[in-house]
Each structure stands twice: as C-alpha cells, then as structure tokens.
XYZ file of C-alpha atoms in Angstrom:
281
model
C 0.000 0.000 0.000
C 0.931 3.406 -1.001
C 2.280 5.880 1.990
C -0.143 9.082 2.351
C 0.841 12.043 1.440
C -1.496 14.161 3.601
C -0.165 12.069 6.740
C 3.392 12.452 5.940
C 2.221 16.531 6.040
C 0.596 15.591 8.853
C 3.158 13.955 10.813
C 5.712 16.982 9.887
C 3.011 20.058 11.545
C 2.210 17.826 14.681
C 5.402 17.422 15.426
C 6.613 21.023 15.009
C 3.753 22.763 16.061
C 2.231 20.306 18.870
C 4.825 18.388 20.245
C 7.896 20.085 22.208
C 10.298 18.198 19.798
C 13.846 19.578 20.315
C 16.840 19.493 18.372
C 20.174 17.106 18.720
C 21.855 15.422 16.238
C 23.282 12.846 18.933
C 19.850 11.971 19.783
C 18.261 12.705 16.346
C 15.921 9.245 16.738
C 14.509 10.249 20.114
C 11.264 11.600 17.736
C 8.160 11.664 20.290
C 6.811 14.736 22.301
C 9.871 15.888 24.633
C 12.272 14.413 22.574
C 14.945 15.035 19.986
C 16.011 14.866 16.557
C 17.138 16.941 13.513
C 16.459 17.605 10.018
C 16.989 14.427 8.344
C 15.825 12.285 10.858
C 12.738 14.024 11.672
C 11.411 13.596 7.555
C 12.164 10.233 7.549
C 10.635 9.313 10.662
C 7.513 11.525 9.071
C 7.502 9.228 5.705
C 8.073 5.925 7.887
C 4.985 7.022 9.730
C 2.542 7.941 6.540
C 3.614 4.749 5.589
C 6.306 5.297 2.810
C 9.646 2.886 1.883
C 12.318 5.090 2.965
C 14.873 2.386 2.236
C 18.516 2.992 4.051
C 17.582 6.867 3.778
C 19.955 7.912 7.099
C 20.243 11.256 7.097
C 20.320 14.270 4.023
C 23.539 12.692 2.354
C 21.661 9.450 1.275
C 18.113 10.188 1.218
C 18.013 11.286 -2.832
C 19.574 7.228 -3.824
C 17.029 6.228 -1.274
C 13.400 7.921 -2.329
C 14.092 8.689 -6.128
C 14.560 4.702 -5.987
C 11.229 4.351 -4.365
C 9.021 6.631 -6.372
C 9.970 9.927 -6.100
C 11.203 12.118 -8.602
C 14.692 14.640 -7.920
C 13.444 17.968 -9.543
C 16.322 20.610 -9.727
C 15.458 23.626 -7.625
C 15.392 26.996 -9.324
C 12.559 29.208 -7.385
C 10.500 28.880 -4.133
C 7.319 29.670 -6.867
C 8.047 25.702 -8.343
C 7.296 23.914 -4.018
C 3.453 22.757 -2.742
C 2.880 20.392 -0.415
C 4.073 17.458 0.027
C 7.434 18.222 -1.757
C 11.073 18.068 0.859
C 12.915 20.569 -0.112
C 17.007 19.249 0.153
C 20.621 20.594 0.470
C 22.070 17.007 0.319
C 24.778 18.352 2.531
C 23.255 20.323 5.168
C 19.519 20.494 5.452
C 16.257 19.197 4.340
C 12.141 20.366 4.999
C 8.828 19.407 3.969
C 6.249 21.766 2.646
C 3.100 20.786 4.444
C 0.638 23.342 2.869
C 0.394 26.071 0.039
C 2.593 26.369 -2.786
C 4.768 28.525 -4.345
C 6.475 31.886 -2.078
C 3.615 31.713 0.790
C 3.739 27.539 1.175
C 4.168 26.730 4.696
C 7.409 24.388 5.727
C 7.982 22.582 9.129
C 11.831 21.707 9.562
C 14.107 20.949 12.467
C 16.462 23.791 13.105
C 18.996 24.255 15.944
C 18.978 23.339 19.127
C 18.265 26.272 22.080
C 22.208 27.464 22.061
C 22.503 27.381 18.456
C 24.464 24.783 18.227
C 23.606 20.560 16.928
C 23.943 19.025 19.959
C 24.027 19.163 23.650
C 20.903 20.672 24.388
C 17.924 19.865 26.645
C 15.516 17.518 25.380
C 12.259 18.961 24.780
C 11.690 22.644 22.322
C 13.230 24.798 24.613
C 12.588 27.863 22.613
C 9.643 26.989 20.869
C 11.294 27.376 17.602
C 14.042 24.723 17.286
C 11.458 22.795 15.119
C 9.163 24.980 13.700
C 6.773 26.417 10.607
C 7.196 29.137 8.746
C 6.779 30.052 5.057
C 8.944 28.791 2.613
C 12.505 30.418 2.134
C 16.048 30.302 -0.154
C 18.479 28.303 2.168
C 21.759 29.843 2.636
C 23.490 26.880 0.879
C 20.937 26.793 -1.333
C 18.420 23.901 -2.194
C 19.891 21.271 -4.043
C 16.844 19.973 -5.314
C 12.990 18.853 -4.933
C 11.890 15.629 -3.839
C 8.113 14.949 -4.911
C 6.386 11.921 -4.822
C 4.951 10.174 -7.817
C 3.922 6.672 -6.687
C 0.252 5.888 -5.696
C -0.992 8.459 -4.034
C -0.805 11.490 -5.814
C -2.751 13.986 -2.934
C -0.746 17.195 -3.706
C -3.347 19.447 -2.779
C -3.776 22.842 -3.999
C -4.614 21.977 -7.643
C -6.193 20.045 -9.963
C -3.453 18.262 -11.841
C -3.257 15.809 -9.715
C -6.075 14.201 -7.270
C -6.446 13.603 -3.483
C -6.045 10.499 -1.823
C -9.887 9.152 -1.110
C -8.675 7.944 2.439
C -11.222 9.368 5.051
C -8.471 11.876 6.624
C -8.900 15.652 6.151
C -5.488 16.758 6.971
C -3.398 19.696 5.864
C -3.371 18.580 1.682
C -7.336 17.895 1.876
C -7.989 21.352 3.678
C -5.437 22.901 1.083
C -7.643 22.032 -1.798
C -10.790 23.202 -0.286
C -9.891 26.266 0.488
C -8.390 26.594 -2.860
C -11.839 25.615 -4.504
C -14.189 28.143 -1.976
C -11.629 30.910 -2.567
C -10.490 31.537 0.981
C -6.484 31.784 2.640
C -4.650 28.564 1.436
C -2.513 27.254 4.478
C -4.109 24.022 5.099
C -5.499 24.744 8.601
C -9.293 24.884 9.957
C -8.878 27.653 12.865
C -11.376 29.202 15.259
C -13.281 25.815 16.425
C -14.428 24.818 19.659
C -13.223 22.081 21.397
C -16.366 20.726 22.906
C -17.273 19.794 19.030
C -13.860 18.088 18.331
C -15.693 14.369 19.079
C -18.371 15.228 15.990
C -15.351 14.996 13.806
C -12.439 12.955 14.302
C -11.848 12.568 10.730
C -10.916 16.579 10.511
C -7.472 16.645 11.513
C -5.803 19.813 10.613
C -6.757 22.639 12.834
C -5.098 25.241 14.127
C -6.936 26.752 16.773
C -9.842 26.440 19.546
C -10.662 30.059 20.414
C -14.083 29.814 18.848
C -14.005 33.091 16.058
C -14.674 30.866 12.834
C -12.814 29.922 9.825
C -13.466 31.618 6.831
C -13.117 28.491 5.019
C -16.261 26.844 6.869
C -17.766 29.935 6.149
C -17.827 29.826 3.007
C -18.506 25.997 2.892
C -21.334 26.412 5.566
C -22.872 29.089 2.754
C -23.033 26.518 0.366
C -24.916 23.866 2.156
C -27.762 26.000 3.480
C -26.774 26.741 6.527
C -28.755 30.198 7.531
C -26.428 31.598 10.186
C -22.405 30.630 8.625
C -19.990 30.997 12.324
C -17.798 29.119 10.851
C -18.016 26.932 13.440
C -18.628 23.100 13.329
C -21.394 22.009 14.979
C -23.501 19.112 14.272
C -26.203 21.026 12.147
C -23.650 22.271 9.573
C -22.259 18.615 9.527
C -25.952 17.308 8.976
C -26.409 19.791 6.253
C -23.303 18.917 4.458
C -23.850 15.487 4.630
C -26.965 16.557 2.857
C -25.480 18.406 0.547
C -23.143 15.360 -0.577
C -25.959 13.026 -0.898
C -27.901 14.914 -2.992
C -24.819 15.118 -5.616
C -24.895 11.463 -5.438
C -21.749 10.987 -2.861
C -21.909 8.127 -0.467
C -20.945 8.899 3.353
C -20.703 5.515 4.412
C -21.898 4.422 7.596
C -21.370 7.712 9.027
C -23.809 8.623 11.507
C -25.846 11.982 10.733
C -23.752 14.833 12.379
C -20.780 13.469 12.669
C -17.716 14.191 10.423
C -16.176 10.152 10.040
C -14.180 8.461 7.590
C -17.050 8.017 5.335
C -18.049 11.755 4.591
C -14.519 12.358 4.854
C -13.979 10.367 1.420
C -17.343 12.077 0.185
C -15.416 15.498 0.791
C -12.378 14.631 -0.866
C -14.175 12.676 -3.397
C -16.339 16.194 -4.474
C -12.875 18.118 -4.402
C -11.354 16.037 -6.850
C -14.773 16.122 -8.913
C -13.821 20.322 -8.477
C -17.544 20.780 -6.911
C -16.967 23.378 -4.475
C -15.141 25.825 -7.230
C-alpha cells in the first residue's frame, strides 16, 4: 500500500507545532513529544509514519539514492514559486524540509532547526525555545536547495490543484484542507482555525486545525454558505455537519456508515471525493 501524502504533512506540523520536539543530532531518533532529533531524521521518521519505503535513507547525504529509488522524482530547484505540499525541499549536505501546505512563495514548511544554544547538539531535550522545530513560510536556504523531492507513486494527494487528485482515504489533513480552500476561494494554508473544542468528538476525521478560540474559519464559512446553513460561524457544529452530509448526498456521494452529524471516515472520502470532482469551485 501506497504511503499518504497528507499524513506524511501531517506527521511533519504535529510534530513542530504540537509536540515540544527539540533538536540534537546525537539523539536525532529520540522523535516523540519531549524528545529530539534533527532535520533528516525528523522527515524520515515523518515518511516511515505515513507509511512510505524510505529504504537505508539515514540522514540528508543518502536520502536522494534512497526515495528517487522508491518513487519519487529529484526535480532541480530553481525558485521557491516551483514547491506545494508534500514536496522536501534538500541541500544534500546540510539540510532538508517538507512543505506541508500552500505552494509557491507563501507555502508553509515545518523543519528541524537548531537546538536552544545554536548549536547541533548538547541541548535539553524537549523545544526549549519553541522554535528549534518549527513552521514558517517557505525560504532560499543559505546553501541553497539542491533539489525537490516529490512523490509520484500511488498516491498522488498534492493538494492545492487540480493536476493531480487527493487520496480518497477518510483523513482531512493539511493537503485535503489545502484544496478546499483553494476551490471556496479563501487563505490557502491548510489549517481549519477558530473551532471549539467541545465539538472536536463530531469529527475525528478533521485533523488539521489550528486553533480552539471559537471566532470561525473563513473556510467553513464559506462551505457552511453553500450547504444552506442560515447563520455561517464558521463553526462546526452538528447542524452544519448534517447539512453537508446533505449536501453530498444529494450530488450522489456516499458517506458511508457515518452517523448523521458526525464528520467520520465516510463523509470524509465524500469530501475529498467532491474536491477532486472540483464541486466546491
């Protein structure tokens, strides 16, 4: 089976923006919440976890032999305009990142950096200045990107465009949420902000967001417009999921045995099913 790319972007944001993952290249395996590891170590452990053959990929020296062998392709790098998500961005020498949502010069990347004294090793274990892995938007490395490595095996979920489709596997993550905002014209980043946490159990199958201060997204604005809903928050609640899942069936897409209200695996795959039909553009 095919490794996901929207869990591989997945993997990369939780564990720069949830976790307190630190930085130290003599404990660069340590890859959990509190732990350690660096650049290298922290995108493989990202593609072991999506499920993806990473081969005897070690660190940035050997992980070109090891992917372009398994699928993906080595695309010189020339601007930060040619990156979208999904793509690791490599100095085969010194440093690698993945994109994890966007593309071109406002795509997001999540990297390992530096440990708290600016230096690769010897530090505390745990981020101890909430930046030694992080997210930011894309930039030109100092040494320069060597290349881009982009995946080209079986699942082609490069959100963002058309060209090529979402994986239909019931998980809404950072790719998924990429392309919808793309199609209902709002902010691409790949995150659902503003919810509140007392609906998080009406839909488990909605994984990337950002935020539980309660203001909205403009994203489920816009996609709680287009199912009826009479007052758009842009807050989930059950009623805007029971009027989406309305809105699918009536175009014909299955949600499964999802039960009504509730965001599942089922209208999960109906959602990504209706992006790659283009039906909320």
């Amino acid at each position: 089976m095919a490794g996901s790319i929207a869990k591989f972007c997945e993997n990369m944001r939780k564990a720069c923006q949830d976790w307190s993952l630190g930085y130290d290249q003599n404990q660069r395996w340590n890859i959990y919440d509190g732990g350690e590891g660096d650049c290298s170590s922290l995108v493989i452990w990202a593609l072991k976890q999506a499920g993806f053959d990473v081969g005897s990929a070690t660190y940035t020296g050997n992980m070109s032999s090891n992917l372009t062998a398994r699928g993906w392709k080595r695309i010189p790098f020339t601007s930060l305009s040619q990156v979208r998500a999904g793509d690791i961005l490599l100095n085969d020498s010194h440093h690698t990142a993945a994109v994890i949502s966007g593309s071109g010069t406002t795509a997001k990347l999540a990297q390992a950096s530096i440990d708290e004294r600016g230096r690769a090793t010897g530090g505390q274990a745990g981020d101890q200045t909430g930046s030694e892995t992080n997210i930011r938007t894309v930039y030109n490395y100092s040494h320069g990107w060597d290349c881009i490595l982009r995946y080209s095996g079986g699942d082609s979920g490069q959100g963002g465009t058309n060209a090529q489709k979402l994986e239909i596997d019931g998980y809404l993550g950072t790719l998924s949420v990429s392309e919808w905002q793309r199609q209902c014209g709002t902010y691409v980043d790949g995150k659902v902000t503003g919810q509140r946490k007392e609906y998080a159990s009406l839909w488990p199958a909605l994984v990337a967001i950002d935020d539980y201060d309660g203001s909205g997204s403009a994203l489920m604005k816009v996609v709680q417009k287009a199912v009826g809903v009479s007052n758009p928050t842009g807050v989930i609640a059950r009623g805007t999921i029971c009027m989406l899942q309305g809105w699918l069936a009536l175009r014909g897409y299955d949600i499964g045995s999802d039960r009504a209200g509730h965001l599942e695996e089922g209208t999960a795959k109906a959602i990504q099913q209706s992006l790659n039909d283009g039906m909320w553009q």
